[in-house]
mmCIF file of C-alpha atoms in Angstrom:
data_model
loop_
_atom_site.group_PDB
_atom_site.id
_atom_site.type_symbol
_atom_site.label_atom_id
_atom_site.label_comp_id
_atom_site.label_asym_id
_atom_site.label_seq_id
_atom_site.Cartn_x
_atom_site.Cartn_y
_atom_site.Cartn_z
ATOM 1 C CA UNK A 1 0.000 0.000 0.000
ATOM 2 C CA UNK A 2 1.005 3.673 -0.106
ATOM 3 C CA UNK A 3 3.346 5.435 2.437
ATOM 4 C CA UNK A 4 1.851 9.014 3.023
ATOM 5 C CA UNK A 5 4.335 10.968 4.793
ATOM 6 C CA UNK A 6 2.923 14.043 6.747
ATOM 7 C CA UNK A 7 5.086 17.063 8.432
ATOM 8 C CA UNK A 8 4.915 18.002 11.225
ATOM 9 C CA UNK A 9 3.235 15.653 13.372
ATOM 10 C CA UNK A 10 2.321 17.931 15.888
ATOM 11 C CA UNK A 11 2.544 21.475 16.646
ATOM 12 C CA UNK A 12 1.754 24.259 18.989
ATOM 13 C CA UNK A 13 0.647 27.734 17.145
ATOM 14 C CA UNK A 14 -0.802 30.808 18.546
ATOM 15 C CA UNK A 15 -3.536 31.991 17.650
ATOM 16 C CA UNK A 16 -3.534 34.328 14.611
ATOM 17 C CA UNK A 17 -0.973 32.744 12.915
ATOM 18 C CA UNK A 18 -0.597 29.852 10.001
ATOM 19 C CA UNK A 19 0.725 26.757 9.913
ATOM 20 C CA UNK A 20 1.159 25.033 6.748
ATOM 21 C CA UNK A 21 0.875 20.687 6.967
ATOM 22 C CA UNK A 22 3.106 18.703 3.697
ATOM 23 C CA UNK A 23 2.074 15.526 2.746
ATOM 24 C CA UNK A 24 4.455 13.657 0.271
ATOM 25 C CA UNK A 25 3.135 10.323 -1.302
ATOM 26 C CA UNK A 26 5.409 7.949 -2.386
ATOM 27 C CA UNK A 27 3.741 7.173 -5.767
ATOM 28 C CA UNK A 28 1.529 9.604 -8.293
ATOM 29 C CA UNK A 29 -1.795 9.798 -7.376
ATOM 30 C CA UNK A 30 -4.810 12.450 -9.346
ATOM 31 C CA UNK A 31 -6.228 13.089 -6.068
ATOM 32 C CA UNK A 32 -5.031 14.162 -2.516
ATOM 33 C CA UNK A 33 -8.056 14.590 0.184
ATOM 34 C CA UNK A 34 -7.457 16.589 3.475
ATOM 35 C CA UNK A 35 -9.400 15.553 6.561
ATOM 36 C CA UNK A 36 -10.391 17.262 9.719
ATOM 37 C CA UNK A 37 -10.736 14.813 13.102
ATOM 38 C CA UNK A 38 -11.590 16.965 16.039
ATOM 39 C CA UNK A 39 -10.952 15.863 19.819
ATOM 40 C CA UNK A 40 -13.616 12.800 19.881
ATOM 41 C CA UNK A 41 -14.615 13.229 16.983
ATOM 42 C CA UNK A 42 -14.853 11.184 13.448
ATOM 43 C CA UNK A 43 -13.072 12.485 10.141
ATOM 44 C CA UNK A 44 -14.437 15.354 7.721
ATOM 45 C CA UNK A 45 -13.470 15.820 4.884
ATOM 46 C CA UNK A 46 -12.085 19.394 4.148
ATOM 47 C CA UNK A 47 -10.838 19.600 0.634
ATOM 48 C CA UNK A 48 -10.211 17.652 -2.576
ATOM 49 C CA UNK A 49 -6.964 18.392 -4.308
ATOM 50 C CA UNK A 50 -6.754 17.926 -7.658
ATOM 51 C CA UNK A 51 -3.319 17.901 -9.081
ATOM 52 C CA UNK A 52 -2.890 21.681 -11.637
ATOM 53 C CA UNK A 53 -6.771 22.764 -10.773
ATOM 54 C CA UNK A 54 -8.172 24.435 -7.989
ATOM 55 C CA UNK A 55 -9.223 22.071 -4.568
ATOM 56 C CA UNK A 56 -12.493 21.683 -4.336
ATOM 57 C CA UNK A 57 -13.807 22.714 -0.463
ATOM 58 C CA UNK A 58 -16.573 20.816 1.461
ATOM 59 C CA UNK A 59 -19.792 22.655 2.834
ATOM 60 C CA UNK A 60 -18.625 24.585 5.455
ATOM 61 C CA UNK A 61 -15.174 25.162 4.414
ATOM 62 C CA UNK A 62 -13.502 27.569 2.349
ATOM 63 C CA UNK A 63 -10.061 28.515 0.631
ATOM 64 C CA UNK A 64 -9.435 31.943 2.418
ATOM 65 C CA UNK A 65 -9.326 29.775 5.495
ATOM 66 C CA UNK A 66 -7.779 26.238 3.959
ATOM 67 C CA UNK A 67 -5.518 26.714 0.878
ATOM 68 C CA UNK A 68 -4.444 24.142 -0.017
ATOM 69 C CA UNK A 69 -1.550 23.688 -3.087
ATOM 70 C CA UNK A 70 -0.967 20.715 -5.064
ATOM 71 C CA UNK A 71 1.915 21.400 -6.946
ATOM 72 C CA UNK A 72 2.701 17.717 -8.476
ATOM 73 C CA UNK A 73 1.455 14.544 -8.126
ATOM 74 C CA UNK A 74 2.934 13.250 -5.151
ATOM 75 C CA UNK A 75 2.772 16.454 -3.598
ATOM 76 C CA UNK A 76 0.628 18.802 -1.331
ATOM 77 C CA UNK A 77 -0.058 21.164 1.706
ATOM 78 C CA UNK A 78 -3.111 22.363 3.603
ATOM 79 C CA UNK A 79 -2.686 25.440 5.563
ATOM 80 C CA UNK A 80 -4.968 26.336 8.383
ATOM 81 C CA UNK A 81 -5.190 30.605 8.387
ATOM 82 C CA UNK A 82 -5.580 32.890 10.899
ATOM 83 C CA UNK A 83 -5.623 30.177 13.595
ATOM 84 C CA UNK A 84 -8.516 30.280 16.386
ATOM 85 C CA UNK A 85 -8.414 27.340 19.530
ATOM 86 C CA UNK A 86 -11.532 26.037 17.724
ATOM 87 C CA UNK A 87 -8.853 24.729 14.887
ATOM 88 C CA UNK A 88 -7.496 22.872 17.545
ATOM 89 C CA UNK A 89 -7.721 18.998 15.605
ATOM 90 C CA UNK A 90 -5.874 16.483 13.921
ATOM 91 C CA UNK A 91 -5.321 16.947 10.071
ATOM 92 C CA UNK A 92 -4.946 14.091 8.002
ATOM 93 C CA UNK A 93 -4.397 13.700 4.010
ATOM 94 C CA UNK A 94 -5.172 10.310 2.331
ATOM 95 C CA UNK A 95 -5.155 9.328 -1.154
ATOM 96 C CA UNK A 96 -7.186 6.680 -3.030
ATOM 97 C CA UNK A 97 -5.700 3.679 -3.957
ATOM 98 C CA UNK A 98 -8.486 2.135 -6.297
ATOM 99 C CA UNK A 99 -9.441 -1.123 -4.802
ATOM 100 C CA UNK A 100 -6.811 -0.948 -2.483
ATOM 101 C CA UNK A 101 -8.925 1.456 -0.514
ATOM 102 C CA UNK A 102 -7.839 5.177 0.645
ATOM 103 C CA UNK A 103 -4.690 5.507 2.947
ATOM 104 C CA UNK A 104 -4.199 7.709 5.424
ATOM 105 C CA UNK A 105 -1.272 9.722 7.014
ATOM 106 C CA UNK A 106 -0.426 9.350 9.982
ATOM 107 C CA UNK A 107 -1.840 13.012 10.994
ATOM 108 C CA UNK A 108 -1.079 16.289 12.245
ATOM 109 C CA UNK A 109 -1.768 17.011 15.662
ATOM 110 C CA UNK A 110 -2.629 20.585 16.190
ATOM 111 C CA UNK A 111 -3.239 23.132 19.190
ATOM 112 C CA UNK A 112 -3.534 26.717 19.151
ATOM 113 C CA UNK A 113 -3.488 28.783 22.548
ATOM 114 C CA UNK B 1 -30.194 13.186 10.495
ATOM 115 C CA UNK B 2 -26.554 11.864 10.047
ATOM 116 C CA UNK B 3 -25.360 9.899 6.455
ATOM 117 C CA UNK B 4 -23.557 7.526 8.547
ATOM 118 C CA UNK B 5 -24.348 6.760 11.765
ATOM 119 C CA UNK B 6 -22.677 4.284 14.585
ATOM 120 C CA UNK B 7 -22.575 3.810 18.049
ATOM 121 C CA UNK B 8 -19.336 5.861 19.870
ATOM 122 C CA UNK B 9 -19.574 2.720 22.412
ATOM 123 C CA UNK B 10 -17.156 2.379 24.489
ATOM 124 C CA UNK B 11 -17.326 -1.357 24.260
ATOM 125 C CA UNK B 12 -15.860 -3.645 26.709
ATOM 126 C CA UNK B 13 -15.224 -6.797 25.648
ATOM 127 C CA UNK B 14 -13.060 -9.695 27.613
ATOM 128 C CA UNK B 15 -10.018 -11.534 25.462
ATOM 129 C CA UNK B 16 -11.259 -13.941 23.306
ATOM 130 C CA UNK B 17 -14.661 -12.661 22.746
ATOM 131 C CA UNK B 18 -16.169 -12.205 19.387
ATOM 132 C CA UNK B 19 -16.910 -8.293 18.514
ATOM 133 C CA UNK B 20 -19.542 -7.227 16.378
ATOM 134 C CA UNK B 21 -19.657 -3.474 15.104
ATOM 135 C CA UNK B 22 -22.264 -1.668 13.255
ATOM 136 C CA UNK B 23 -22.909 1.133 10.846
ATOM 137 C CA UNK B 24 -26.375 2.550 9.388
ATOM 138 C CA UNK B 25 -26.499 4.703 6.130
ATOM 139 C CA UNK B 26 -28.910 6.540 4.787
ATOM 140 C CA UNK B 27 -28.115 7.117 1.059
ATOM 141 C CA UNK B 28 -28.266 4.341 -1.256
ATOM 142 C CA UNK B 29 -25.786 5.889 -3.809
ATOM 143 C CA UNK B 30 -23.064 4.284 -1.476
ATOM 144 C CA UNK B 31 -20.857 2.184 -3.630
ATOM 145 C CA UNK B 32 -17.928 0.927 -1.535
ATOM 146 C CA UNK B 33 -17.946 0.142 2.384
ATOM 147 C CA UNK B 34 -14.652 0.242 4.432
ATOM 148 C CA UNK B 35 -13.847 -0.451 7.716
ATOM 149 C CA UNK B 36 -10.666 1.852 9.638
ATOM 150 C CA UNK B 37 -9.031 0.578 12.970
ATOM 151 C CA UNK B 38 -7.538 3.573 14.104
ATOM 152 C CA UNK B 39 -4.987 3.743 17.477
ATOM 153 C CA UNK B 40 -4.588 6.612 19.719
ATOM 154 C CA UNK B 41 -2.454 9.349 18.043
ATOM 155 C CA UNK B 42 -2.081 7.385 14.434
ATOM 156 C CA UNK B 43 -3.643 7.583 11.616
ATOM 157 C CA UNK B 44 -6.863 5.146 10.583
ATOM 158 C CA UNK B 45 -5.608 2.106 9.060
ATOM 159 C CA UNK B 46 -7.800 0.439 6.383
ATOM 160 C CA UNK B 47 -9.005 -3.213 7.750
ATOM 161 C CA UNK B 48 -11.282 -4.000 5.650
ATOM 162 C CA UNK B 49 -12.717 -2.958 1.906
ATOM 163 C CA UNK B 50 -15.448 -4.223 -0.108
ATOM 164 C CA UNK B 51 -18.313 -3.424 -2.343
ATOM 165 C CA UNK B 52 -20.855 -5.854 -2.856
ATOM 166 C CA UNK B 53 -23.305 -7.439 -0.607
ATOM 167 C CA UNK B 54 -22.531 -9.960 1.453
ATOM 168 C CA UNK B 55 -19.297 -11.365 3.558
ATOM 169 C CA UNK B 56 -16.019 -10.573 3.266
ATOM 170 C CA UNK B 57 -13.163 -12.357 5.456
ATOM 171 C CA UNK B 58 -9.853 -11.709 5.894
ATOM 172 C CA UNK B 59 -8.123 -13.571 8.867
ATOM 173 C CA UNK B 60 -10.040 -13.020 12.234
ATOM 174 C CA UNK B 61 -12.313 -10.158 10.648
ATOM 175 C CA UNK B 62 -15.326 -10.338 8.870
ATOM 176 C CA UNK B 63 -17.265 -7.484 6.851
ATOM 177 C CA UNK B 64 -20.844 -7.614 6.442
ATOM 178 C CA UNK B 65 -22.301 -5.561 3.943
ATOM 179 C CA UNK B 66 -26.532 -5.450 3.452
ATOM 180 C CA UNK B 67 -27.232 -3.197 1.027
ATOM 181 C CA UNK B 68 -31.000 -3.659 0.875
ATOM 182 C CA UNK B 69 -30.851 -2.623 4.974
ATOM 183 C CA UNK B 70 -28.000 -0.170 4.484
ATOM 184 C CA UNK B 71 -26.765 -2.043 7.275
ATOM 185 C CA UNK B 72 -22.988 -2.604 7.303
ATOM 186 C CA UNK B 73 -21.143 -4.995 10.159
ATOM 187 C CA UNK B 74 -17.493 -5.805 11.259
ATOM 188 C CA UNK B 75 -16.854 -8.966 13.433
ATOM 189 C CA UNK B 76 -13.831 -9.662 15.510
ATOM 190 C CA UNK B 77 -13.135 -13.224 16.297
ATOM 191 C CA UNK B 78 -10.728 -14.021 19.172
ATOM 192 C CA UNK B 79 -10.274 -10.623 19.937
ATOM 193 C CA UNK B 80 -7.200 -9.565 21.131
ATOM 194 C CA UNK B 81 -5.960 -6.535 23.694
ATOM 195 C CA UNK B 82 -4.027 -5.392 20.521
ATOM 196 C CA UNK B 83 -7.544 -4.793 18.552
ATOM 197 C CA UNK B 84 -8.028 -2.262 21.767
ATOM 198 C CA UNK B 85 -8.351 0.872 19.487
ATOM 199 C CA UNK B 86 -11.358 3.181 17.563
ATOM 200 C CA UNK B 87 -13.441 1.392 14.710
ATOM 201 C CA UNK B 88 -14.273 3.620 11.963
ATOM 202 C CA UNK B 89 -16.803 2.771 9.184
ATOM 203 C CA UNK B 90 -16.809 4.962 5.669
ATOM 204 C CA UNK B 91 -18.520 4.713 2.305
ATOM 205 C CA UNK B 92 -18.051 6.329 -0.825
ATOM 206 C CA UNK B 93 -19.604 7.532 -3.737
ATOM 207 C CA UNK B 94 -18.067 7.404 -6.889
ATOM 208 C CA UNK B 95 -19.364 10.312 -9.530
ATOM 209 C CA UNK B 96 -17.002 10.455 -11.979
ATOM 210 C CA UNK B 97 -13.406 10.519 -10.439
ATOM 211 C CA UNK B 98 -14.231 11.740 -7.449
ATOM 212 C CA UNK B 99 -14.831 9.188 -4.847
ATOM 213 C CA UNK B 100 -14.945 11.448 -0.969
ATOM 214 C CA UNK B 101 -15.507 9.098 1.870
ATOM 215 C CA UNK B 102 -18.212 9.794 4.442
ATOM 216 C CA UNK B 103 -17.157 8.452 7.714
ATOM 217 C CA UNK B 104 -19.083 7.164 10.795
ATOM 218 C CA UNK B 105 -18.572 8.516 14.303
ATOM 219 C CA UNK B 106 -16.187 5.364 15.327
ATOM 220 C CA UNK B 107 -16.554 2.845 17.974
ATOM 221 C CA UNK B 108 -14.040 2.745 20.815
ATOM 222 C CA UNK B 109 -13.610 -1.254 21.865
ATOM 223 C CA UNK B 110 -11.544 -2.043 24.905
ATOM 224 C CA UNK B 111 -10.477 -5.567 24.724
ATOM 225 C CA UNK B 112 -9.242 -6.487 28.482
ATOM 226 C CA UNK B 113 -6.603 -9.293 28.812
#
């Protein structure tokens, strides 16, 4: 299966400030997804991201406040913006792998004070 | 109402004991059913993946799919205190080549030596 490597795994941000996730797959994929798992809670998805179009954001979320780049295909970031305690989560990418399934990273752990 | 819906548990279950876990849907567009196991600060890990109706087994777990219920199941046999972790169920849609995965609330099982 894929290895999905994700940077950093955890951080500590004030709020007001950005932090910017990388997730590097180890084989070319068309699509990168970025999840949202807050404290208890199950995943969301956040954002699709196609590899040399724009991501396309869930209900709910939106680009000022996610960008996300995908600059090649093994290759993307999600930053979180202007950073509030409420963005305190986990943030996870995954990528399909056909009948394989989807594969996850092994997450970002995030808390802003 | 929820697309997916399980029980958060937590379920306690003595070594050795067979587990059963459940997940409603409610939209019958739902093409392909997956079961995560995901550990305390890791990413989920895909168990299980299938897309028909019916039983699919692979070692001591068994995925249950009824699509005419929209009643999905995971069984543990001879559970261990390693299978001690958060269950995750997710489905997918596939519209064109997009294929987001909707996931349900995860069950925490507690498998005690």
């Amino acid at each position: 299966s894929a290895v999905i490597s994700q940077k950093p795994s955890r951080d500590i941000c004030q709020r007001g400030t950005s932090l910017t996730i990388q997730c590097q797959v180890d084989s070319q994929v068309t699509m990168m997804f970025w999840y949202r798992q807050q404290p208890g809670q199950s995943l969301t998805l956040i954002a699709t991201a196609n590899q040399g179009s724009e991501a396309t954001y869930e209900s709910g979320f939106v680009i000022d406040k996610f960008p996300i780049s995908r600059p090649n295909l093994t290759f993307s970031t999600l930053t979180v913006s202007n950073m509030s305690p409420e963005d305190s989560s986990i943030y996870l990418c995954s990528v399909d792998r056909g009948i394989y399934g989807y594969t996850f990273g092994s997450g970002t752990r995030l808390t802003v004070v | 109402q929820k697309e997916v819906e399980q029980d958060p548990g937590p379920l306690s279950v003595p070594e050795g004991a067979i587990v059963s876990l459940n997940c409603t849907y409610s939209n019958s567009a739902f093409q392909y059913f997956m079961w995560y196991r995901q550990y305390s600060r890791k990413g989920p890990e895909l168990l299980m993946y299938t897309y028909s109706s019916g039983n699919k087994e692979d070692g001591r777990f068994t995925a249950q799919v009824d699509k005419s219920s929209k009643y999905i199941s995971l069984f543990i046999r001879d559970s261990q205190p390693s299978d001690s972790a958060t269950y995750l169920c997710a489905m997918s849609v596939v519209s064109g080549n997009t294929g987001k995965l909707i996931f349900g609330q995860g069950t925490t099982l507690q498998v005690k030596p």
